[in-house]
Coordinates of C-alpha atoms in Angstrom, one line a residue:
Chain A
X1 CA 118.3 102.4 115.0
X2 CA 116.7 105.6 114.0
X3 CA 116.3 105.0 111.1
X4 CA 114.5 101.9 111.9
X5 CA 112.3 103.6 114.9
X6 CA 110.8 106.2 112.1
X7 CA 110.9 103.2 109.5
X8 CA 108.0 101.3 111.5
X9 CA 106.6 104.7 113.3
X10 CA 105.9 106.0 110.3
X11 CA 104.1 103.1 108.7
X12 CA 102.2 101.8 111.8
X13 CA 101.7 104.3 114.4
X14 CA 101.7 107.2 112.3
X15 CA 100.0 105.5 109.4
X16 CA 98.9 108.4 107.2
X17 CA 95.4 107.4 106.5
X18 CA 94.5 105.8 109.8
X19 CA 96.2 108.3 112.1
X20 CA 95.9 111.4 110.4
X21 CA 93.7 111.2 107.9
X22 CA 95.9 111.9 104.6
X23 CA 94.9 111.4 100.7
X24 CA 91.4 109.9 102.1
X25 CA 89.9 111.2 98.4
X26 CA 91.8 108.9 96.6
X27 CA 91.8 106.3 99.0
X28 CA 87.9 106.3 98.6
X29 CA 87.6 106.7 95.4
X30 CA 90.3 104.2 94.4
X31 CA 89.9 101.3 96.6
X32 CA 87.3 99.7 94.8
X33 CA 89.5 96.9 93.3
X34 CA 92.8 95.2 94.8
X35 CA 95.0 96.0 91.2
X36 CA 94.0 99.9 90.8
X37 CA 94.4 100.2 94.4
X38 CA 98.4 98.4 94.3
X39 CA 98.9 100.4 91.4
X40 CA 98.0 103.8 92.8
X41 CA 100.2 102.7 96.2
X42 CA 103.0 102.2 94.9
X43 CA 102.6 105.7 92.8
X44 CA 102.4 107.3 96.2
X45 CA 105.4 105.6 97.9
X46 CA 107.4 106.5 94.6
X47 CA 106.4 110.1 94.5
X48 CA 106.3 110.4 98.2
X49 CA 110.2 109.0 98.1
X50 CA 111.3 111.8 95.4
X51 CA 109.0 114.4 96.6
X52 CA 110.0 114.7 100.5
X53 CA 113.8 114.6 100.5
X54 CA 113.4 117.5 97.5
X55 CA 111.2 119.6 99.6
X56 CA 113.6 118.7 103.0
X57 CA 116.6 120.0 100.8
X58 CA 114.6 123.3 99.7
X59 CA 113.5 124.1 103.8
X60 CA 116.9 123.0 104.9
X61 CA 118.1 125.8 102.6
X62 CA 115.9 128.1 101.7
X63 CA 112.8 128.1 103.4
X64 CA 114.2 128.0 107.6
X65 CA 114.8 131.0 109.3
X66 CA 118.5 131.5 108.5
X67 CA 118.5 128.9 105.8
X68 CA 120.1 131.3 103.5
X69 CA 123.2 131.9 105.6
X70 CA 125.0 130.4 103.0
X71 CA 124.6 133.1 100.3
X72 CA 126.6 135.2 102.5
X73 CA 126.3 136.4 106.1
X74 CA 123.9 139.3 105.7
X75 CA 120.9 137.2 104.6
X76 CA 121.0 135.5 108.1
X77 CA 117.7 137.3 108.7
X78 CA 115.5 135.7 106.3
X79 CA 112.6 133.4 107.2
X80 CA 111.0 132.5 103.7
X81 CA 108.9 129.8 106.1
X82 CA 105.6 131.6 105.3
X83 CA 106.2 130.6 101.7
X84 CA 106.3 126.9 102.4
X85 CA 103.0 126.2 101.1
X86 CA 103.2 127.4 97.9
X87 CA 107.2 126.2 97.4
X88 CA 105.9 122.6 98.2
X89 CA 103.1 122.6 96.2
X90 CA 105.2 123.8 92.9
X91 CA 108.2 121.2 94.0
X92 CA 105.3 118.2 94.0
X93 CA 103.4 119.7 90.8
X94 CA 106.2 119.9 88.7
X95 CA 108.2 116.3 90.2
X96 CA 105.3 114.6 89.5
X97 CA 105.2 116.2 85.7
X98 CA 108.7 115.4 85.4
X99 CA 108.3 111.8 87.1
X100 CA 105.7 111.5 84.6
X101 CA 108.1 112.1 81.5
X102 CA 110.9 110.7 82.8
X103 CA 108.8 107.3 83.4
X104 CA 107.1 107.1 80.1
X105 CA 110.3 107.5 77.9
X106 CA 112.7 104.7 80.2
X107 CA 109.7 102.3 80.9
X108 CA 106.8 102.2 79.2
X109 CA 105.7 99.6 80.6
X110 CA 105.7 101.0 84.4
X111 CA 104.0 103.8 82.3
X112 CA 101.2 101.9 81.6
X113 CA 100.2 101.1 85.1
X114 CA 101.0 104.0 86.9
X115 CA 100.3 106.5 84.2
X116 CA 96.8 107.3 84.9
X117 CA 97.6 108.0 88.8
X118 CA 100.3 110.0 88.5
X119 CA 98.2 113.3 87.9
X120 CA 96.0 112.3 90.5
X121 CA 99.0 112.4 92.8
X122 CA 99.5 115.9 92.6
X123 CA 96.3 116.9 94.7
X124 CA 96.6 114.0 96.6
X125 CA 96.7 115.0 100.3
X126 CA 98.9 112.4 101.5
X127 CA 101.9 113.6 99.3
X128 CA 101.8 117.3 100.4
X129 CA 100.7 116.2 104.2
X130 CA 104.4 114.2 103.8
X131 CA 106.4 117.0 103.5
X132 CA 104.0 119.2 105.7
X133 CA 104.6 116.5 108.2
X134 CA 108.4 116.4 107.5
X135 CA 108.4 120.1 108.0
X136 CA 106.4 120.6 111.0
X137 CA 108.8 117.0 113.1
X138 CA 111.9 118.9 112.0
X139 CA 113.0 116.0 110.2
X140 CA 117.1 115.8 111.3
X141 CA 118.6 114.6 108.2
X142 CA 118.2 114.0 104.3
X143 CA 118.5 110.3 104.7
X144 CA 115.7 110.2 107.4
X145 CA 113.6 112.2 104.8
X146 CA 114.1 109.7 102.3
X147 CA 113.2 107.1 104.8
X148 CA 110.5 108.9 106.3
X149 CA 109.2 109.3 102.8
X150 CA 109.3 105.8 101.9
X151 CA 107.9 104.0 105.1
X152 CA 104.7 106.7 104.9
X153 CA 104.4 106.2 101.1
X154 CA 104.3 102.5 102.3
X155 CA 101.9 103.0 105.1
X156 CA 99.2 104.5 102.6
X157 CA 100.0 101.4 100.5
X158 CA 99.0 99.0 103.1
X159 CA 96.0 100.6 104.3
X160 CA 94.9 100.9 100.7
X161 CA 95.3 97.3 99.6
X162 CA 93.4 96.5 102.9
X163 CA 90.4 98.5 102.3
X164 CA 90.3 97.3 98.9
X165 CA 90.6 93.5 99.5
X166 CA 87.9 94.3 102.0
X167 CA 85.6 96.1 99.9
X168 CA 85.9 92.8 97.5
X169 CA 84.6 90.7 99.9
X170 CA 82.1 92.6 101.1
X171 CA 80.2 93.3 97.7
X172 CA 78.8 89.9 98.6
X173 CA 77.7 90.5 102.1
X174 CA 74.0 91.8 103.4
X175 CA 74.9 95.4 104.4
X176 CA 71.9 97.8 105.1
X177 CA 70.9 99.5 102.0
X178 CA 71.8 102.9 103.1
X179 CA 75.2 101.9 104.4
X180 CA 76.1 100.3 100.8
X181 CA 78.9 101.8 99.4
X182 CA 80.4 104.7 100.7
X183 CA 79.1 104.3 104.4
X184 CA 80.1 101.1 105.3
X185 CA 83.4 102.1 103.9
X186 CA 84.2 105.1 106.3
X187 CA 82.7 102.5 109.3
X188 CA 85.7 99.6 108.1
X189 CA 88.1 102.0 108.3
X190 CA 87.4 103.3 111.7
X191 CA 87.3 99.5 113.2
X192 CA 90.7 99.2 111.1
X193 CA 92.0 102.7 112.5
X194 CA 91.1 101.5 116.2
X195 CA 93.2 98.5 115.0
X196 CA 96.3 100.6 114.4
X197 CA 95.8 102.2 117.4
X198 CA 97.1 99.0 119.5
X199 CA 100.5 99.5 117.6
X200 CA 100.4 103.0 119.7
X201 CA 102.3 100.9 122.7
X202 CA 104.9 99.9 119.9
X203 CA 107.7 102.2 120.4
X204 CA 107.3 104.4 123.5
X205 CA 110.4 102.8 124.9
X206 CA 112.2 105.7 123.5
X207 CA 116.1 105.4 123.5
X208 CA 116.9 104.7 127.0
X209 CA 114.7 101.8 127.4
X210 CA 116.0 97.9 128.1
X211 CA 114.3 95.2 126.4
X212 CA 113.0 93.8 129.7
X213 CA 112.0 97.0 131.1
X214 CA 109.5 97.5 127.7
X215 CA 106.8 95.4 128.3
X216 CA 105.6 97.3 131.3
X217 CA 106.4 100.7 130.3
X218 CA 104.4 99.6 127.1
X219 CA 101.2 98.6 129.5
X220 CA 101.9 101.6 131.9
X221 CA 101.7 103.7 128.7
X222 CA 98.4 102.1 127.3
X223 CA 97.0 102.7 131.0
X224 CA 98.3 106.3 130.5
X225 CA 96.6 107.0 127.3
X226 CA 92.9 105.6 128.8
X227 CA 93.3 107.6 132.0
X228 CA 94.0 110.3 129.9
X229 CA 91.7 110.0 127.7
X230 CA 88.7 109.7 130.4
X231 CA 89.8 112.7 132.3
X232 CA 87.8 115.8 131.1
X233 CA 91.1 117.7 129.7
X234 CA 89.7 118.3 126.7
X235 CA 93.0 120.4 125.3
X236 CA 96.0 118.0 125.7
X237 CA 93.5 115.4 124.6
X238 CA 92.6 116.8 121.2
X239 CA 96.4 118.0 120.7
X240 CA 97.9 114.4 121.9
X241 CA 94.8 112.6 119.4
X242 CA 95.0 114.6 116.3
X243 CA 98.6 115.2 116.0
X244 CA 99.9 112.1 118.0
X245 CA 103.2 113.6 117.1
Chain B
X1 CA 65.1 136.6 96.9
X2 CA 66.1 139.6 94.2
X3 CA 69.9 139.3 94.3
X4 CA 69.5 135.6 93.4
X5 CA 67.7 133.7 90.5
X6 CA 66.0 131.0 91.5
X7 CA 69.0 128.7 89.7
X8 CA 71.6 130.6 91.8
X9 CA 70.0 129.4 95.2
X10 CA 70.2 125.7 93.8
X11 CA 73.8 126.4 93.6
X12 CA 73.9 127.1 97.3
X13 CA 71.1 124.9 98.6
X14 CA 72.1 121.8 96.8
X15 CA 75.7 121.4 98.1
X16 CA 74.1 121.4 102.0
X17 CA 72.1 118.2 101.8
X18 CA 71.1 116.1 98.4
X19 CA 75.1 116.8 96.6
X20 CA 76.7 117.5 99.8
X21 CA 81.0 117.2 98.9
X22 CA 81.4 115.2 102.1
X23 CA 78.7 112.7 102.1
X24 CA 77.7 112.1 98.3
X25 CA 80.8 113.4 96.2
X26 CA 83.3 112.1 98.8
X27 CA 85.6 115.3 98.5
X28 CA 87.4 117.2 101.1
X29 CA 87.7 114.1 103.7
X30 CA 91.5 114.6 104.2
X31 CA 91.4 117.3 106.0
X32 CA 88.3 117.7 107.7
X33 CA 88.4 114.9 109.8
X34 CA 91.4 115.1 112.0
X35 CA 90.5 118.6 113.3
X36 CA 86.6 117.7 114.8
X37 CA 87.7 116.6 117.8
X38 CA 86.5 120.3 119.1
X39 CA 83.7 121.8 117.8
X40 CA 85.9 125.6 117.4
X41 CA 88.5 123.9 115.4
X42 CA 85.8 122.5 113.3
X43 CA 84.3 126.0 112.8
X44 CA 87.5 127.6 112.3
X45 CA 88.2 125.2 109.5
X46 CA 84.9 125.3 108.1
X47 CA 85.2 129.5 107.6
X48 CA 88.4 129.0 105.9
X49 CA 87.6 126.8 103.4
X50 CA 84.7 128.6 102.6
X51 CA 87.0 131.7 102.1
X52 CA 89.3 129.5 99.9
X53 CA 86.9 128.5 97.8
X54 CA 84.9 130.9 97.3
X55 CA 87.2 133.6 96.4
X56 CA 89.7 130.4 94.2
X57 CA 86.3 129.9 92.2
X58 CA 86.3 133.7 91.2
X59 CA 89.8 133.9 90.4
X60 CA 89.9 130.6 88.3
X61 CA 86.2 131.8 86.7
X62 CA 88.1 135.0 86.1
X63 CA 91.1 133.1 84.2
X64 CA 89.4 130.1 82.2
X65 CA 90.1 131.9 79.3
X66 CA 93.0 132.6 79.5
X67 CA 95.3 129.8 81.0
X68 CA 96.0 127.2 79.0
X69 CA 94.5 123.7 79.9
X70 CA 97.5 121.5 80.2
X71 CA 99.0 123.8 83.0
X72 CA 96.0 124.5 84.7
X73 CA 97.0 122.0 87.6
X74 CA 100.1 124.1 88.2
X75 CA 98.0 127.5 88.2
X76 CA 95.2 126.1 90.3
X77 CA 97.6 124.7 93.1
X78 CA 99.1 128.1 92.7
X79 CA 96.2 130.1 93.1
X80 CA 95.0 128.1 96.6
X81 CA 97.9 128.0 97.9
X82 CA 98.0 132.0 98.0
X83 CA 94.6 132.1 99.7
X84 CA 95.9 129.4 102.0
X85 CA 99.2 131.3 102.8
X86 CA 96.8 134.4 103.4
X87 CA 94.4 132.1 106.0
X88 CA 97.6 130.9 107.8
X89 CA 99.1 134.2 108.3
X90 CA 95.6 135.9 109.4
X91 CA 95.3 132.3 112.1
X92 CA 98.7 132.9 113.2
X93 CA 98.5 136.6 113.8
X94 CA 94.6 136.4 115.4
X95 CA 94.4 132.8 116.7
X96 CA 97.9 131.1 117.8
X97 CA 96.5 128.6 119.9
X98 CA 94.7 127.5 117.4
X99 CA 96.9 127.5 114.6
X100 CA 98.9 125.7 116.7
X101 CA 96.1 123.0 117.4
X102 CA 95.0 122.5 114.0
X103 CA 98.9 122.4 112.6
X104 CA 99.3 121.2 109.1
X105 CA 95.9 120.7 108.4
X106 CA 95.7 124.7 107.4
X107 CA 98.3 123.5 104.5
X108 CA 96.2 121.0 103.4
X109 CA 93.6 122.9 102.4
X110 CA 95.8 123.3 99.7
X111 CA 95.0 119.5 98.5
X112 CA 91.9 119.4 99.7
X113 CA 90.5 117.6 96.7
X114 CA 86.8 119.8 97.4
X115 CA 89.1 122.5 96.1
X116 CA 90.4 121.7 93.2
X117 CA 86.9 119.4 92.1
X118 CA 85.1 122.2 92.1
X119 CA 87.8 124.0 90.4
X120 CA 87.5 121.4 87.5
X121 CA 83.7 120.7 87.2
X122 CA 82.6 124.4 88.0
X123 CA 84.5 127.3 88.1
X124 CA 86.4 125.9 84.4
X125 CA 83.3 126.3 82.8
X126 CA 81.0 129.6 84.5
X127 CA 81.1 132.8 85.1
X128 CA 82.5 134.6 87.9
X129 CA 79.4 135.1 90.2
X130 CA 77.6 131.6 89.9
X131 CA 81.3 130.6 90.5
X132 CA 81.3 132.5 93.9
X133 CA 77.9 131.1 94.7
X134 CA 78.9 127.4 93.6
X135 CA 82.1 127.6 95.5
X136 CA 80.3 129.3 99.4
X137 CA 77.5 126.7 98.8
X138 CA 79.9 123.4 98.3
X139 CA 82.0 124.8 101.2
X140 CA 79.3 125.5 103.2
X141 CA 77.8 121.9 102.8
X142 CA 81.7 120.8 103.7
X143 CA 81.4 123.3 107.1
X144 CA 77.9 121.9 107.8
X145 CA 78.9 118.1 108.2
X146 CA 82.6 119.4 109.8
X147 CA 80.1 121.1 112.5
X148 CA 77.9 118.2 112.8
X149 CA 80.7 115.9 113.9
X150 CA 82.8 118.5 115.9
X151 CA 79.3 118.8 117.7
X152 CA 78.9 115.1 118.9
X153 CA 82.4 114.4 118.9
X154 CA 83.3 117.4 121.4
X155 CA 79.9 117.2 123.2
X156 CA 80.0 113.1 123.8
X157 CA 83.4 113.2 124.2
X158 CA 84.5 115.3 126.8
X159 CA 80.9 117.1 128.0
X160 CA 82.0 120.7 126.5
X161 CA 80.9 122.7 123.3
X162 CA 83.4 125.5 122.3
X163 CA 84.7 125.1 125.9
X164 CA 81.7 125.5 128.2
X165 CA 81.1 122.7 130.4
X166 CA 77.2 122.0 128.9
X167 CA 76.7 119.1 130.7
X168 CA 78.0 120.1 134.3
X169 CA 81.1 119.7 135.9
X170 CA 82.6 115.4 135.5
X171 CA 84.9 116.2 138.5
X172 CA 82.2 117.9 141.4
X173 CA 79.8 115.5 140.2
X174 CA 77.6 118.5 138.6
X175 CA 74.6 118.0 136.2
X176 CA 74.4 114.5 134.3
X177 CA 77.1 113.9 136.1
X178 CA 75.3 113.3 139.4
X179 CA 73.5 110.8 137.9
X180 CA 76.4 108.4 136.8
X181 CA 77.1 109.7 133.5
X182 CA 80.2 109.4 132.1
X183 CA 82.5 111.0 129.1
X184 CA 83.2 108.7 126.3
X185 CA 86.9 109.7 126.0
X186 CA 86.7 107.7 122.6
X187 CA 84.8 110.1 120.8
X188 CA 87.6 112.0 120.9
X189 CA 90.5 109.6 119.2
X190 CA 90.7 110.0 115.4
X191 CA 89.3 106.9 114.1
X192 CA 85.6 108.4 116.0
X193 CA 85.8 110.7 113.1
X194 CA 84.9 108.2 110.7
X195 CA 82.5 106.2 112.4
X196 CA 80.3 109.7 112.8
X197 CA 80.8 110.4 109.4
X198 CA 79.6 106.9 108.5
X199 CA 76.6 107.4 110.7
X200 CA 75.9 111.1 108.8
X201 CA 75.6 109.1 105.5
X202 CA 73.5 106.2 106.9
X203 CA 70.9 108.6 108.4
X204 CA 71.0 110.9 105.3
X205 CA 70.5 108.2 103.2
X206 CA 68.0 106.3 104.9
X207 CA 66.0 109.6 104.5
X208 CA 66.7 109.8 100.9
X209 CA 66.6 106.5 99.4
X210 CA 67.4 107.7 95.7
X211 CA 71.4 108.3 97.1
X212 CA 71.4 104.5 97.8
X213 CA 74.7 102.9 96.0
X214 CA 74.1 99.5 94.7

């Protein structure tokens, strides 16, 4: 059940580029066609799958405060968090390297079509927001990072192949000159961001909740968030909005 | 200007409209856009990028020669994410709140692909000081649209810039207020972010008609 709950959180609610803005770049710059676009998805839900149980296992025990306890009782002290950044960074540098070789010597083939996105993948913000975002939920368990890995990698992967069939289509439409391109682009994907919004009411039943009882709570909730959202409270606004943790 | 040649205030001038990162080479979006909901966030972010980047394009500039070009990725990433690590520490020690607010997105500077573009198609191939200048003038063109839409977002959103109440007070019925208007609580979800920023590049293009894509 909670694995399912952060299954569809992660790829609907939380949906990396639509929610918080992760690996836009490449999302831009690589949504021009629907086949580049699959095969630089599915690059980021394979690297995102390797790269945020490895950096779970490296905070679990070596970057939380105390995480070193089990080098011996006197290292109980240590909070390494501070290094995070630059631990994470190395971990998806040098995964994606080794993803790299290990890919092009067992299937050349898979090579071929991910091989050009796989260095790409190593500045791509989506991978390093994963674990960021892995780190800063307090993820409970290695198996929920692996999921929460996977259902991101394959929330990027959906909102990708949108854009791109979009941008297909829309080659042949009458778009103002000075929208053409990169402006109408950013204007789709806020229409399909206010979209994903809706699946905001999806889960807020939490654990407790009936089935019955989860049709109101989900309208009481929606009329929650526009009150909210009208009142002048500017801080637990921006907080709820940009993290929407 | 004596300090700078007349090719060194390209360098910072150009970045800020005609080559802005955000707007023409579509770098940096990831995480610029989910911080504008407040106009201080915005500005915080803006001032640490151009810290990051300015000093990164020195201290690659200062080792092209040096590091060998298939690990440069590697030392790069390396070399950001120690300026990053230093911004976080400096947010979290003078700024909490904030730190708090903004949350990953510090980290992310880290990918920011602004970063590490400038890395590869400047600071790889000049000298120290143009790399300095390159890398304030592509993050200041980076703050300048971050600014922009913290501005409208904050200011249409919920009636405040930097926490003052500009437009009078939504609950006593104060300034605009008395005269029906409303906050648009929307401006302030994420997806406003990219709608503004979709506006930025209509009006800038529409001014400059040579940035027109086909």
């Amino acid at each position: 059940m909670e694995h399912l709950e952060l299954f569809f959180k992660s790829i609907f609610i939380d949906n990396m580029v639509f929610a918080t803005f992760l690996g836009m770049c490449s999302y831009l710059a690589v949504s021009k066609k629907v086949s580049t676009a699959v095969g630089l998805g599915v690059a980021v839900i394979f690297v995102l799958a390797i790269t945020v149980p490895m950096n779970w296992l490296l905070d679990q025990y070596i970057l939380k405060e105390g995480a070193l306890v089990w080098l011996g009782p006197e290292y109980a002290d240590y909070d390494l968090s501070f290094l995070s950044f630059i631990m994470f960074i190395a971990t998806i540098a040098t995964m994606v390297q080794l993803v790299e070789i290990v890919v092009e010597k067992f299937s050349p083939s898979l090579y071929n079509s991910l091989g050009i996105f796989l260095p790409l993948i190593a500045v791509n913000c989506a991978i390093l927001g994963g674990s960021l975002f892995m780190q800063s939920r307090e993820i409970a368990s290695l198996g929920l990072a692996f999921n929460y890995g996977i259902s991101s990698g394959i929330g990027w992967f959906l909102a990708i192949l949108a854009i791109a069939a979009i941008r297909e289509k829309i080659r042949y439409s009458n778009v103002p000159a000075p929208l053409r391109g990169l402006g109408i682009t950013f204007i789709i994907t806020g229409l399909m961001a206010i979209g994903f919004m809706s699946f905001g009411g999806m889960l807020t039943g939490e654990d407790e909740a009936t089935e019955d009882s989860s049709a109101a709570e989900i309208e009481t909730s929606i009329n929650d968030s526009i009150n909210i959202s009208e009142s002048s409270d500017i801080e637990e606004n921006t907080i709820k909005d940009t993290n929407a943790l | 200007m004596g300090l700078l040649s007349k090719k060194d205030t390209k360098l910072i001038t150009d970045p800020l409209a005609d080559n802005n990162p955000i707007t023409i080479q579509v770098l940096g979006i990831c995480s610029a856009l989910a911080i504008t909901a407040q106009l201080k966030a915005s500005i915080v972010m803006a001032v640490s990028v151009i810290f990051v980047l300015g000093l990164g394009n020195v201290v690659i500039s200062l080792i092209r020669n040096i590091m060998p070009s298939k690990i440069r990725i590697i030392v790069q990433l390396t070399v950001v994410a120690a300026l990053v690590i230093l911004v976080d520490l400096v947010l979290k020690a003078f700024a909490y709140e904030l730190s708090k607010e903004l949350s990953v997105f510090v980290g992310l500077i880290i990918t920011n692909c602004i970063i590490m573009g400038r890395f590869e198609a400047f600071a790889l191939g000049n000298g120290p000081w143009r790399s300095f200048l390159d890398g304030i003038g592509n993050a200041l063109g980076y703050g300048v649209i971050l600014i922009v839409v913290g501005f409208f977002r904050e200011l249409l959103g919920s009636g405040t810039l930097l926490g003052y109440r500009v437009l009078g007070d939504p609950i006593e019925k104060t300034g605009l207020y008395a005269f029906g208007y409303e906050n648009n609580g929307f401006m302030l979800l994420s997806p406003m972010a990219l709608i503004v920023v979709g506006l930025i590049i209509w009006v800038q293009r529409s001014r400059n008609t040579s940035l027109i894509e086909d």
